[in-house]
Short mmCIF file of C-alpha atoms in Angstrom, two decimals:
data_model
loop_
_atom_site.label_atom_id
_atom_site.label_comp_id
_atom_site.label_asym_id
_atom_site.label_seq_id
_atom_site.Cartn_x
_atom_site.Cartn_y
_atom_site.Cartn_z
CA MET A 1 64.08 -16.02 -33.54
CA ASN A 2 64.72 -13.16 -35.98
CA ILE A 3 61.75 -10.79 -35.68
CA LYS A 4 61.68 -10.13 -39.44
CA LEU A 5 61.54 -13.87 -40.13
CA LEU A 6 58.70 -14.26 -37.61
CA ILE A 7 56.73 -11.42 -39.25
CA ALA A 8 57.33 -12.91 -42.69
CA ARG A 9 56.03 -16.31 -41.59
CA PHE A 10 52.96 -14.68 -40.03
CA LEU A 11 52.22 -12.78 -43.25
CA ILE A 12 52.54 -15.95 -45.33
CA LEU A 13 50.13 -17.75 -42.95
CA PHE A 14 47.71 -14.79 -42.99
CA VAL A 15 47.69 -14.58 -46.77
CA SER A 16 47.20 -18.35 -47.08
CA VAL A 17 44.26 -18.29 -44.66
CA ALA A 18 42.79 -15.26 -46.40
CA ILE A 19 43.03 -16.87 -49.82
CA PHE A 20 41.50 -20.11 -48.51
CA SER A 21 38.64 -18.40 -46.65
CA CYS A 22 37.84 -16.06 -49.52
CA ASN A 23 37.60 -18.82 -52.11
CA PRO A 24 34.04 -18.27 -53.41
CA GLU A 25 33.60 -21.93 -54.40
CA GLU A 26 34.33 -23.07 -50.84
CA GLU A 27 32.19 -20.39 -49.19
CA THR A 28 29.14 -20.50 -51.45
CA PRO A 29 29.04 -23.77 -53.40
CA ASP A 30 27.10 -23.69 -56.65
CA PRO A 31 23.90 -25.68 -55.96
CA VAL A 32 23.60 -26.59 -59.63
CA LYS A 33 27.06 -28.14 -59.59
CA ILE A 34 26.23 -30.07 -56.41
CA GLU A 35 23.02 -31.39 -58.00
CA ASP A 36 24.95 -32.53 -61.05
CA VAL A 37 27.52 -34.26 -58.85
CA VAL A 38 24.70 -36.17 -57.14
CA LYS A 39 23.18 -37.11 -60.49
CA GLU A 40 26.56 -38.37 -61.67
CA ALA A 41 26.81 -40.47 -58.49
CA ILE A 42 23.38 -41.95 -59.27
CA VAL A 43 24.54 -42.87 -62.77
CA ARG A 44 27.76 -44.46 -61.44
CA SER A 45 25.90 -46.49 -58.82
CA MET A 46 23.37 -47.66 -61.38
CA GLY A 47 26.18 -48.76 -63.67
CA ASP A 48 27.77 -50.73 -60.84
CA TRP A 49 24.74 -52.33 -59.18
CA TYR A 50 21.59 -52.06 -61.35
CA PHE A 51 20.33 -55.51 -62.34
CA TRP A 52 19.72 -54.35 -65.92
CA ASN A 53 22.90 -52.24 -66.09
CA LYS A 54 23.56 -53.36 -69.69
CA GLU A 55 20.27 -51.69 -70.67
CA LEU A 56 21.25 -48.26 -69.32
CA PRO A 57 21.58 -45.52 -71.96
CA SER A 58 25.11 -44.68 -73.01
CA ASN A 59 26.61 -41.19 -72.58
CA ILE A 60 24.02 -39.93 -70.10
CA ASP A 61 24.09 -36.12 -69.84
CA VAL A 62 22.94 -35.42 -66.30
CA THR A 63 22.54 -31.70 -67.00
CA GLN A 64 19.49 -32.49 -69.13
CA TYR A 65 17.47 -33.53 -66.06
CA SER A 66 16.07 -31.02 -63.57
CA THR A 67 15.77 -33.48 -60.66
CA ASN A 68 17.29 -36.73 -59.46
CA ALA A 69 13.91 -38.43 -59.84
CA GLU A 70 13.57 -37.25 -63.43
CA LEU A 71 17.01 -38.68 -64.21
CA LEU A 72 16.26 -42.05 -62.61
CA ASN A 73 12.92 -42.35 -64.38
CA ALA A 74 14.61 -41.62 -67.73
CA ILE A 75 17.33 -44.27 -67.46
CA ILE A 76 15.62 -47.29 -65.86
CA PHE A 77 14.76 -50.34 -67.99
CA LYS A 78 11.12 -49.47 -68.62
CA PRO A 79 9.83 -52.77 -70.03
CA LEU A 80 10.33 -54.46 -66.64
CA ASP A 81 11.36 -51.92 -64.02
CA ARG A 82 8.35 -50.41 -62.24
CA PHE A 83 10.12 -50.42 -58.91
CA SER A 84 13.42 -48.46 -58.61
CA TYR A 85 13.13 -45.30 -56.52
CA LEU A 86 14.86 -42.56 -54.55
CA THR A 87 14.26 -41.68 -50.91
CA THR A 88 16.27 -40.75 -47.81
CA ARG A 89 18.03 -43.13 -45.45
CA GLU A 90 15.82 -42.00 -42.58
CA ALA A 91 12.61 -42.65 -44.54
CA PHE A 92 13.88 -46.04 -45.70
CA ASN A 93 14.79 -47.20 -42.19
CA ALA A 94 11.53 -45.89 -40.74
CA ALA A 95 9.40 -47.70 -43.32
CA PHE A 96 11.10 -51.07 -42.84
CA THR A 97 10.71 -50.87 -39.07
CA GLY A 98 7.07 -49.79 -39.19
CA GLN A 99 7.47 -46.16 -38.12
CA ALA A 100 4.76 -44.31 -40.04
CA SER A 101 4.54 -40.53 -40.13
CA GLY A 102 2.17 -38.01 -41.69
CA VAL A 103 -0.67 -40.47 -42.34
CA HIS A 104 -4.01 -41.37 -40.77
CA GLY A 105 -3.24 -45.11 -40.64
CA PHE A 106 -5.79 -46.98 -42.74
CA GLY A 107 -6.49 -48.47 -46.18
CA PHE A 108 -9.40 -48.35 -48.65
CA SER A 109 -10.95 -50.99 -50.90
CA ILE A 110 -13.96 -51.01 -53.23
CA ASP A 111 -16.64 -53.62 -53.90
CA ALA A 112 -18.38 -54.64 -57.14
CA ASN A 113 -20.82 -51.73 -56.81
CA GLU A 114 -17.91 -49.28 -56.37
CA ASN A 115 -18.81 -48.63 -52.77
CA MET A 116 -15.69 -47.80 -50.78
CA PHE A 117 -14.82 -49.34 -47.42
CA VAL A 118 -12.08 -49.16 -44.83
CA SER A 119 -9.98 -52.22 -45.65
CA PHE A 120 -7.54 -52.22 -42.71
CA VAL A 121 -6.56 -50.04 -39.75
CA TYR A 122 -3.34 -49.83 -37.73
CA ASP A 123 -4.01 -50.16 -34.01
CA LEU A 124 -1.95 -47.17 -32.80
CA SER A 125 -2.80 -44.84 -35.68
CA PRO A 126 -5.24 -41.93 -35.37
CA ALA A 127 -7.80 -44.05 -37.27
CA GLY A 128 -7.26 -47.02 -34.95
CA GLN A 129 -7.45 -44.86 -31.83
CA ASP A 130 -10.70 -43.38 -33.18
CA GLY A 131 -12.18 -46.88 -33.36
CA TRP A 132 -12.24 -47.39 -37.13
CA GLN A 133 -12.70 -50.97 -38.35
CA ARG A 134 -12.57 -52.90 -41.58
CA GLY A 135 -16.08 -52.93 -43.04
CA TRP A 136 -17.00 -49.30 -42.42
CA GLN A 137 -18.34 -47.75 -45.64
CA VAL A 138 -16.80 -44.40 -46.55
CA LEU A 139 -19.58 -42.05 -47.69
CA GLU A 140 -17.79 -38.71 -47.81
CA ILE A 141 -14.34 -37.17 -47.36
CA ASN A 142 -14.26 -33.51 -46.36
CA GLY A 143 -17.94 -33.17 -47.28
CA LYS A 144 -17.62 -34.58 -50.80
CA PRO A 145 -19.18 -37.93 -51.85
CA ILE A 146 -16.65 -40.61 -52.79
CA ALA A 147 -17.85 -40.66 -56.42
CA GLU A 148 -16.55 -37.11 -56.86
CA TYR A 149 -13.00 -38.26 -56.18
CA LYS A 150 -12.95 -40.75 -59.05
CA THR A 151 -10.48 -40.05 -61.85
CA SER A 152 -10.86 -40.61 -65.59
CA THR A 153 -8.56 -43.65 -65.38
CA GLY A 154 -10.78 -45.47 -62.89
CA GLY A 155 -8.71 -44.68 -59.82
CA PHE A 156 -9.30 -42.17 -57.04
CA ASN A 157 -7.67 -38.93 -55.92
CA PHE A 158 -8.84 -38.40 -52.36
CA GLN A 159 -7.09 -35.04 -51.89
CA LEU A 160 -6.05 -35.87 -48.35
CA GLY A 161 -3.44 -33.15 -48.25
CA PRO A 162 0.27 -33.20 -47.42
CA ASN A 163 1.90 -35.94 -45.35
CA GLU A 164 2.32 -33.63 -42.38
CA ILE A 165 1.74 -34.42 -38.72
CA GLY A 166 -1.37 -32.59 -37.55
CA PHE A 167 -3.02 -32.18 -40.96
CA THR A 168 -6.69 -33.06 -40.44
CA ASN A 169 -9.38 -34.57 -42.68
CA THR A 170 -13.05 -35.28 -42.02
CA PHE A 171 -14.71 -38.59 -42.90
CA LYS A 172 -18.34 -39.71 -42.96
CA PHE A 173 -19.08 -43.43 -42.58
CA ARG A 174 -21.94 -45.86 -42.66
CA LEU A 175 -21.31 -48.51 -40.00
CA PRO A 176 -22.32 -52.21 -40.20
CA ASP A 177 -25.37 -51.51 -37.99
CA ASN A 178 -26.49 -48.93 -40.64
CA SER A 179 -25.80 -45.96 -38.36
CA GLU A 180 -23.65 -43.07 -39.60
CA LYS A 181 -20.63 -41.42 -38.06
CA THR A 182 -18.74 -38.25 -39.01
CA THR A 183 -15.30 -37.76 -37.50
CA SER A 184 -12.19 -35.63 -38.01
CA ILE A 185 -8.74 -37.07 -37.35
CA PRO A 186 -5.21 -35.69 -37.78
CA LYS A 187 -2.24 -37.26 -39.49
CA ALA A 188 0.35 -38.44 -36.99
CA ALA A 189 3.53 -40.43 -36.32
CA PHE A 190 3.05 -43.91 -34.82
CA GLN A 191 4.32 -47.50 -34.78
CA THR A 192 2.42 -49.75 -37.17
CA ASN A 193 1.38 -53.36 -36.61
CA SER A 194 1.95 -55.90 -39.38
CA VAL A 195 -0.41 -58.54 -37.99
CA LEU A 196 -3.95 -57.28 -38.56
CA TYR A 197 -5.73 -60.41 -37.32
CA LYS A 198 -5.05 -63.96 -36.19
CA ASP A 199 -7.34 -66.78 -35.08
CA VAL A 200 -7.72 -70.54 -35.02
CA ILE A 201 -10.89 -72.03 -36.51
CA GLN A 202 -12.16 -75.50 -35.74
CA GLN A 203 -13.55 -77.00 -38.96
CA GLU A 204 -14.73 -80.59 -38.70
CA ASN A 205 -11.68 -82.44 -37.35
CA LYS A 206 -9.08 -79.79 -38.20
CA LYS A 207 -7.64 -76.74 -36.51
CA ILE A 208 -7.03 -74.02 -39.12
CA GLY A 209 -4.91 -70.98 -38.42
CA TYR A 210 -5.96 -67.71 -40.06
CA TRP A 211 -3.29 -65.01 -40.26
CA VAL A 212 -3.80 -61.58 -41.84
CA TYR A 213 -0.33 -60.20 -42.48
CA GLN A 214 -0.04 -56.70 -43.93
CA SER A 215 3.69 -55.97 -44.31
CA PHE A 216 7.08 -57.65 -43.77
CA ARG A 217 8.49 -55.23 -41.20
CA GLN A 218 11.25 -55.90 -38.72
CA THR A 219 10.93 -54.94 -35.07
CA PRO A 220 13.24 -52.02 -34.17
CA GLY A 221 16.24 -53.21 -32.18
CA LEU A 222 15.88 -56.90 -33.03
CA THR A 223 19.03 -57.88 -34.91
CA ASN A 224 21.35 -60.86 -35.26
CA PRO A 225 19.19 -62.00 -36.88
CA THR A 226 16.88 -59.20 -38.04
CA ARG A 227 13.35 -60.37 -37.28
CA SER A 228 9.82 -59.46 -36.26
CA GLN A 229 8.50 -59.98 -32.75
CA GLU A 230 4.95 -60.02 -34.16
CA VAL A 231 5.88 -62.94 -36.42
CA GLU A 232 7.46 -64.83 -33.54
CA ASP A 233 4.44 -64.28 -31.30
CA SER A 234 2.01 -65.31 -34.06
CA PHE A 235 3.73 -68.59 -34.83
CA ASN A 236 4.20 -69.43 -31.16
CA TYR A 237 0.41 -69.01 -30.90
CA PHE A 238 -0.25 -71.29 -33.88
CA ILE A 239 2.23 -73.88 -32.59
CA GLU A 240 0.65 -73.86 -29.12
CA GLU A 241 -2.79 -74.30 -30.71
CA GLY A 242 -1.51 -77.27 -32.72
CA ILE A 243 -2.91 -76.14 -36.09
CA ASP A 244 -3.26 -78.64 -38.95
CA GLU A 245 -3.64 -76.08 -41.77
CA ILE A 246 -3.07 -72.37 -42.25
CA ILE A 247 -4.62 -69.59 -44.34
CA ILE A 248 -2.26 -66.63 -44.82
CA ASP A 249 -3.99 -63.46 -45.98
CA LEU A 250 -1.64 -61.25 -48.02
CA ARG A 251 -4.28 -59.34 -50.00
CA TYR A 252 -2.96 -55.90 -48.93
CA ASN A 253 0.70 -56.86 -48.40
CA GLY A 254 3.01 -54.87 -50.69
CA GLY A 255 6.24 -56.45 -49.40
CA GLY A 256 9.04 -55.36 -47.10
CA SER A 257 12.00 -57.01 -45.41
CA VAL A 258 13.56 -60.11 -46.98
CA ALA A 259 15.01 -61.02 -43.57
CA VAL A 260 11.51 -61.15 -42.05
CA THR A 261 10.34 -63.18 -45.06
CA GLU A 262 13.05 -65.72 -44.28
CA GLN A 263 11.89 -65.80 -40.65
CA ILE A 264 8.34 -66.68 -41.75
CA LEU A 265 9.52 -69.23 -44.31
CA ASN A 266 11.47 -71.10 -41.65
CA TYR A 267 8.30 -71.51 -39.60
CA LEU A 268 6.23 -72.67 -42.59
CA VAL A 269 8.53 -75.03 -44.50
CA PRO A 270 7.96 -78.77 -43.92
CA ILE A 271 10.47 -80.39 -41.58
CA SER A 272 11.71 -82.60 -44.44
CA ALA A 273 12.84 -79.52 -46.42
CA SER A 274 15.03 -78.02 -43.70
CA ASN A 275 18.52 -77.24 -45.07
CA ASN A 276 17.22 -77.27 -48.65
CA VAL A 277 17.42 -74.21 -50.89
CA MET A 278 15.02 -71.41 -49.98
CA TYR A 279 15.99 -68.97 -52.76
CA THR A 280 18.96 -67.60 -54.68
CA ASN A 281 19.75 -63.93 -55.36
CA ARG A 282 21.20 -63.23 -58.82
CA HIS A 283 22.99 -59.93 -59.45
CA ASN A 284 24.28 -58.42 -62.68
CA VAL A 285 27.32 -60.04 -64.31
CA GLU A 286 29.85 -57.63 -62.78
CA ARG A 287 28.41 -58.24 -59.32
CA SER A 288 27.91 -61.98 -59.64
CA ASN A 289 30.32 -62.51 -56.73
CA ASN A 290 27.45 -61.16 -54.59
CA ASN A 291 25.10 -63.96 -55.68
CA ARG A 292 23.81 -65.71 -52.60
CA THR A 293 21.87 -68.89 -51.93
CA VAL A 294 19.86 -69.06 -48.71
CA ASN A 295 18.79 -72.40 -47.25
CA PHE A 296 15.87 -73.18 -44.98
CA ASN A 297 16.57 -73.54 -41.27
CA LYS A 298 13.36 -74.99 -39.82
CA ASN A 299 11.99 -73.22 -36.75
CA GLY A 300 9.21 -74.72 -34.60
CA ASN A 301 7.34 -77.97 -35.13
CA LEU A 302 4.63 -77.01 -37.61
CA ASN A 303 4.69 -79.68 -40.31
CA LEU A 304 2.20 -78.42 -42.88
CA SER A 305 1.70 -80.10 -46.24
CA ARG A 306 -0.06 -77.14 -47.87
CA ILE A 307 -0.77 -73.45 -47.41
CA VAL A 308 -3.71 -71.47 -48.72
CA PHE A 309 -2.78 -67.87 -49.50
CA ILE A 310 -5.35 -65.11 -49.99
CA THR A 311 -3.92 -62.76 -52.60
CA SER A 312 -4.71 -59.77 -54.80
CA ARG A 313 -2.95 -57.25 -57.00
CA GLY A 314 -1.90 -55.69 -53.69
CA SER A 315 0.23 -58.78 -52.90
CA ALA A 316 3.74 -57.92 -54.10
CA SER A 317 7.47 -58.35 -53.64
CA ALA A 318 8.18 -60.20 -50.35
CA SER A 319 4.63 -61.66 -50.48
CA GLU A 320 5.49 -63.25 -53.81
CA LEU A 321 8.90 -64.36 -52.52
CA LEU A 322 7.12 -66.20 -49.69
CA ILE A 323 4.83 -68.01 -52.15
CA ASN A 324 7.57 -68.79 -54.69
CA SER A 325 10.02 -70.16 -52.11
CA LEU A 326 7.50 -72.62 -50.66
CA ASP A 327 6.10 -73.81 -53.98
CA PRO A 328 8.77 -76.51 -54.64
CA TYR A 329 8.19 -78.14 -51.25
CA MET A 330 4.45 -78.16 -50.57
CA GLU A 331 1.02 -77.55 -52.06
CA VAL A 332 0.48 -73.81 -52.46
CA VAL A 333 -3.03 -72.57 -53.30
CA LEU A 334 -3.90 -68.96 -54.14
CA VAL A 335 -7.42 -67.69 -53.49
CA GLY A 336 -8.60 -64.24 -54.59
CA ASP A 337 -6.83 -62.52 -57.49
CA ASN A 338 -3.51 -62.57 -59.32
CA THR A 339 -0.54 -61.06 -57.47
CA PHE A 340 1.30 -57.89 -58.50
CA GLY A 341 4.38 -59.34 -60.22
CA LYS A 342 7.72 -58.36 -58.65
CA PRO A 343 10.28 -61.17 -58.93
CA VAL A 344 13.19 -58.82 -58.24
CA GLY A 345 14.60 -57.07 -55.22
CA SER A 346 16.53 -54.03 -54.03
CA PHE A 347 18.88 -52.75 -51.40
CA PRO A 348 19.91 -49.12 -50.77
CA LEU A 349 23.15 -48.03 -52.43
CA SER A 350 24.31 -45.08 -50.33
CA PHE A 351 26.67 -47.49 -48.55
CA ASP A 352 28.77 -47.50 -51.73
CA SER A 353 28.69 -43.77 -52.54
CA ARG A 354 30.04 -41.03 -50.32
CA THR A 355 28.33 -38.42 -52.51
CA LEU A 356 24.91 -40.00 -51.98
CA ARG A 357 25.49 -40.30 -48.23
CA GLU A 358 26.69 -36.73 -47.78
CA ASN A 359 23.71 -35.35 -49.74
CA ASP A 360 21.12 -37.55 -47.98
CA VAL A 361 20.08 -39.30 -51.18
CA GLU A 362 19.13 -42.96 -50.89
CA LEU A 363 19.08 -44.76 -54.23
CA VAL A 364 17.09 -48.01 -54.16
CA PRO A 365 17.15 -49.57 -57.64
CA ILE A 366 16.50 -53.16 -58.63
CA THR A 367 19.74 -54.98 -57.85
CA PHE A 368 18.90 -58.69 -58.03
CA ALA A 369 16.45 -61.32 -59.26
CA ILE A 370 15.20 -64.03 -56.91
CA ASP A 371 15.08 -67.69 -58.01
CA ASN A 372 13.34 -70.40 -56.02
CA ALA A 373 14.85 -73.87 -55.64
CA GLU A 374 13.59 -74.80 -59.11
CA GLY A 375 15.01 -71.68 -60.74
CA LYS A 376 11.62 -69.99 -61.09
CA ALA A 377 12.06 -66.21 -61.15
CA ASP A 378 10.10 -64.82 -64.09
CA TYR A 379 6.69 -63.76 -62.82
CA PHE A 380 6.44 -60.12 -63.83
CA ASP A 381 2.74 -60.69 -64.56
CA GLY A 382 2.20 -62.01 -61.04
CA PHE A 383 1.13 -65.44 -59.83
CA PRO A 384 -2.32 -66.43 -61.11
CA ALA A 385 -4.96 -67.20 -58.52
CA ASP A 386 -6.07 -70.84 -58.45
CA ILE A 387 -9.49 -69.82 -57.17
CA LEU A 388 -10.90 -66.46 -58.25
CA ALA A 389 -12.90 -64.81 -55.49
CA PRO A 390 -13.83 -61.14 -54.98
CA ASP A 391 -12.75 -59.03 -52.05
CA SER A 392 -15.53 -58.29 -49.55
CA PRO A 393 -14.28 -55.21 -47.73
CA SER A 394 -17.71 -54.68 -46.19
CA LYS A 395 -17.03 -57.68 -43.92
CA ASN A 396 -14.58 -57.71 -41.04
CA TRP A 397 -11.69 -60.17 -40.71
CA GLY A 398 -12.82 -63.72 -39.99
CA SER A 399 -16.46 -63.07 -40.92
CA ALA A 400 -18.50 -66.02 -42.17
CA GLU A 401 -19.61 -63.75 -45.03
CA GLU A 402 -16.12 -62.67 -46.13
CA VAL A 403 -15.93 -64.35 -49.55
CA ARG A 404 -12.19 -64.95 -49.91
CA PHE A 405 -11.83 -66.30 -46.39
CA GLN A 406 -14.82 -68.62 -46.84
CA ALA A 407 -13.49 -69.80 -50.23
CA ALA A 408 -10.21 -70.71 -48.54
CA LEU A 409 -12.03 -72.64 -45.80
CA GLU A 410 -14.17 -74.43 -48.39
CA TYR A 411 -11.09 -75.49 -50.33
CA ILE A 412 -9.54 -76.96 -47.18
CA ARG A 413 -12.79 -78.78 -46.41
CA THR A 414 -13.68 -80.13 -49.86
CA GLY A 415 -10.77 -79.53 -52.23
CA ASN A 416 -12.86 -77.21 -54.42
CA THR A 417 -15.10 -74.17 -54.26
CA GLY A 418 -18.53 -73.33 -55.62
CA ALA A 419 -18.82 -72.24 -59.26
CA ARG A 420 -20.65 -69.14 -57.99
CA LEU A 421 -17.28 -67.64 -57.09
CA LEU A 422 -16.19 -67.68 -60.72
CA SER A 423 -19.48 -66.42 -62.09
CA ASN A 424 -19.69 -63.59 -59.53
CA TYR A 425 -16.03 -62.66 -59.65
CA PHE A 426 -15.36 -58.91 -59.69
CA LYS A 427 -11.91 -57.65 -60.70
CA PRO A 428 -11.50 -53.98 -59.77
CA ARG A 429 -9.65 -51.66 -62.13
CA TRP A 430 -8.14 -49.86 -59.13
CA ASN A 431 -6.29 -51.29 -56.15
CA MET A 432 -4.83 -49.22 -53.33
CA ILE A 433 -1.28 -50.19 -54.34
CA ASP A 434 -1.83 -48.37 -57.65
CA ASP A 435 -2.07 -45.03 -55.80
CA PHE A 436 1.54 -45.23 -54.61
CA LYS A 437 5.04 -45.30 -56.06
CA GLY A 438 8.50 -46.12 -54.76
CA LEU A 439 8.92 -46.75 -51.04
CA GLU A 440 5.26 -45.99 -50.34
CA GLN A 441 4.13 -48.67 -52.81
CA GLU A 442 5.79 -51.31 -50.64
CA PHE A 443 3.98 -50.00 -47.56
CA PRO A 444 0.78 -48.34 -48.89
CA VAL A 445 -1.32 -46.51 -46.31
CA TYR A 446 -3.40 -43.33 -46.16
#
């Protein structure tokens, strides 16, 4: 080859590489421009998939918003949407498979005298490993009485610090035997349990299952179909025991996986309703081709004619889907308090946006409404309780003195409950679910 031609080609290649490598936009991207590109991707995805996409503002100027969260909060359909949120794919997957991180692993609840108690504890959490139980009264956190954490709105700000593994807080309790205990525990990463308690009670001539279910979480690795091993084990237990009735306690259940909800529904539905409509998902008009009707596929031989649910404002989303889907086919009785009111659902949208995926932004807006077999889907105020009964967080699960549980048993036994429940009913202004937003509201835990 002609040496001059070879040198010329080399110089052209060198100059091209030099120009490419010295391009300042390629070497040091403008972070503001990247943020705006992500915001624009959020707006596009909302326009495509958001259930209330016709209510989105027109001509959205993304440069007017300093963060992605600020943008999303500004454009959602405020009269009804309390639920759309942003997270990361890793956090989303971890939450729906029960992998908690940076928390102590327990919940709080208050009684009519505004005493605060541990309401539930995860077995493998730092709190569970330290022996905490429902019914322990919380006297102090980090040396301050609980009353000092109350806010002007009636809620609480416990100042438990960042959600970081190893961050430690100190708690002082009064135990059921009236002794006191002070303990310090760290925040940690651990696998949660959704089933907090299960038992079978013999009442007169009936066997009654009692199931305290805290979140609809799938078991990691169980797919085709996605399901929960805890759910399977629980219902195998109830089937083996030959229960005649069941009480399902959802008072602290903020929702979770629709696939696991379907798994539970297929155990609970009467045999006669197998193959009938369970629910229908309705998307926005442009995405109506994604509308989907799911039918029951009965699993096991439980043939219940009614279910008593224990509910509260903390019962939301998949908890309400469970109740609504069964209502057309059997007697459904709610004991406790009205539910939260979330008749709509979500799925993460990064699958449809390369920009969101590459920038680790998971957008989870409301994408569909959920109708039961009778078309019922409008319960934004929640389902009203049939029998009002206060929470008794000072009593452990299954206690003869736990008011909601005993009200449920009395209804099964007699078909009614004492008027004292109505006259003594206490409706708290604050529930634990009110302390959380977004992904954490579906799986609330401290």
